[in-house]
């Protein structure tokens, strides 16, 4: 019996160490940084029209609003945002422009160790200040940004790495290059993987669980059980990105799509950990999130979930993809010729 | 496989376990029925502020639709009443009433529109809860009227639920009118000391907007 528990502890410890502490390449983090940064910039830019209308003194969302709505005896979350201390349009516009600058620098990978936490502060400030206007998108965005702060997301495909390379070529930097695998990269990637799988599982379980607390249970039809959910999403007047109501004549397609959504979200959380099935699940994820973006009303959520899935890709595979995307030497030569 | 020192691994393991525990608390305390134990877990020192600070105090249980009244798209508007009159007959529209929609008609891009939809959704979600149902309408109405330069009179704030079309009706091939909006929350707006104060119309629970009012809009 004692041997069994000794062996169990050893096996668990070894598996834990292998999972969390095997150094990993920073390339997937860099790809996630660029993609997440672009999404954060886009969301930030969409605030440009409304920031004054929403946040100025006498705007739609006064600072006291969160305190009144989410009173749990805690600090008003809006107080955690620097935007809560700015009141005039000019102050808000300046802060908005600076925030955009920080997000841009984070995206291009300039001093990533500093700009990544700053970019997280920018995004969280908008979330906390305008909590009542946030949707399913923001928790996934800030989750990715938080984990990018933990790893060396600017070690490659960044201005930082380009500057370092240039210094080496000029002989300014003579220290040996740093190792290409990092413990912190693995921890950040693993956290993104675990969190993404958890979020996906919860989305699936929520659909199976139903709303709960229904007043009129007899009249309720379980939209995810009967296969009506996709139709309901498509038929909402304001939310869908494209009009798919022509699918009304194909009830089996609507029902199959509905069930496929639930099946995927439950299966993904389990099967993505299997190396053999992982490519299949990641391919399915792209199709799933791509189609859901059309009708869910939150296409950015789909984009972010696909970005989060990059954490599951092997660096070797990612590098080969990126190499293929690079211009071929012949094309480069032709471009130089044209430029000359 | 070169592992870091055991000291570093121990520290990292502790931090990872703390973080994973916080995630566990976030999921169990926000998903499904909330038992006493699950709510007590939130009270473990530091957990709730940590989750709240990082915007992780959620169960990520995004169901999107449920086949309930919450599936509707919601829309808020202020109906300006000339002369400060606000009887139910006048609120239906007419030549003299002007409607200020919360979401501008030409809103672009999509994520911007989503924010307005979420404001309307939260207004509808709070309707019926005596503690908070007037909080968001007061803030929204005050902002909308201030933007329009309206500082006096008595006006009307309402939140409408826009039903998804039924598949049977849509498949019947007959020319269909759009489903009628349903009034989820309706309140008279009175000028107060700090903006506009909504006084809920007590006779309104939830009703379908009249066709004539819809046509006039």
XYZ file of N, CA and C in Angstrom, chain A residues 33-34 37-38 40-41 44 97-110 115 119 159:
72
model
N 0.566 37.303 -28.994
C 0.716 38.728 -28.649
C 0.267 39.625 -29.803
N 0.744 39.303 -31.010
C 0.408 40.161 -32.158
C -1.114 40.120 -32.412
N -3.023 41.729 -29.518
C -2.800 43.181 -29.559
C -3.661 43.841 -30.623
N -3.779 43.195 -31.788
C -4.611 43.764 -32.856
C -6.084 43.825 -32.427
N -7.178 43.945 -29.308
C -7.295 44.965 -28.251
C -7.296 46.368 -28.865
N -6.459 46.560 -29.878
C -6.429 47.856 -30.558
C -7.757 48.150 -31.238
N -10.307 48.995 -28.650
C -9.978 50.325 -28.130
C -10.441 51.391 -29.126
N -5.865 58.297 -26.326
C -4.778 58.267 -27.311
C -3.539 57.582 -26.713
N -3.235 57.890 -25.457
C -2.078 57.245 -24.817
C -2.308 55.737 -24.700
N -3.534 55.366 -24.350
C -3.874 53.947 -24.259
C -3.676 53.249 -25.601
N -4.088 53.917 -26.674
C -3.910 53.340 -28.014
C -2.421 53.170 -28.314
N -1.627 54.150 -27.886
C -0.181 54.062 -28.099
C 0.418 52.866 -27.374
N 0.010 52.663 -26.144
C 0.517 51.530 -25.349
C 0.139 50.209 -26.026
N -1.108 50.111 -26.460
C -1.555 48.864 -27.108
C -0.794 48.626 -28.407
N -0.487 49.705 -29.125
C 0.265 49.563 -30.379
C 1.674 49.049 -30.083
N 2.322 49.642 -29.078
C 3.689 49.220 -28.733
C 3.702 47.769 -28.254
N 2.666 47.391 -27.518
C 2.551 45.996 -27.062
C 2.410 45.062 -28.274
N 1.607 45.477 -29.247
C 1.377 44.634 -30.421
C 2.666 44.431 -31.225
N 3.430 45.499 -31.403
C 4.651 45.363 -32.213
C 5.804 44.797 -31.390
N 5.624 44.652 -30.093
C 6.665 44.027 -29.261
C 7.811 44.961 -28.950
N 7.531 46.135 -28.480
C 8.566 47.102 -28.087
C 8.606 47.165 -26.567
N 5.491 46.970 -21.746
C 4.246 47.345 -22.448
C 3.150 46.288 -22.286
N -0.415 47.378 -21.214
C -1.559 47.123 -22.115
C -2.693 46.447 -21.348
N 9.751 44.102 -32.242
C 10.732 45.163 -32.434
C 11.929 44.898 -31.533
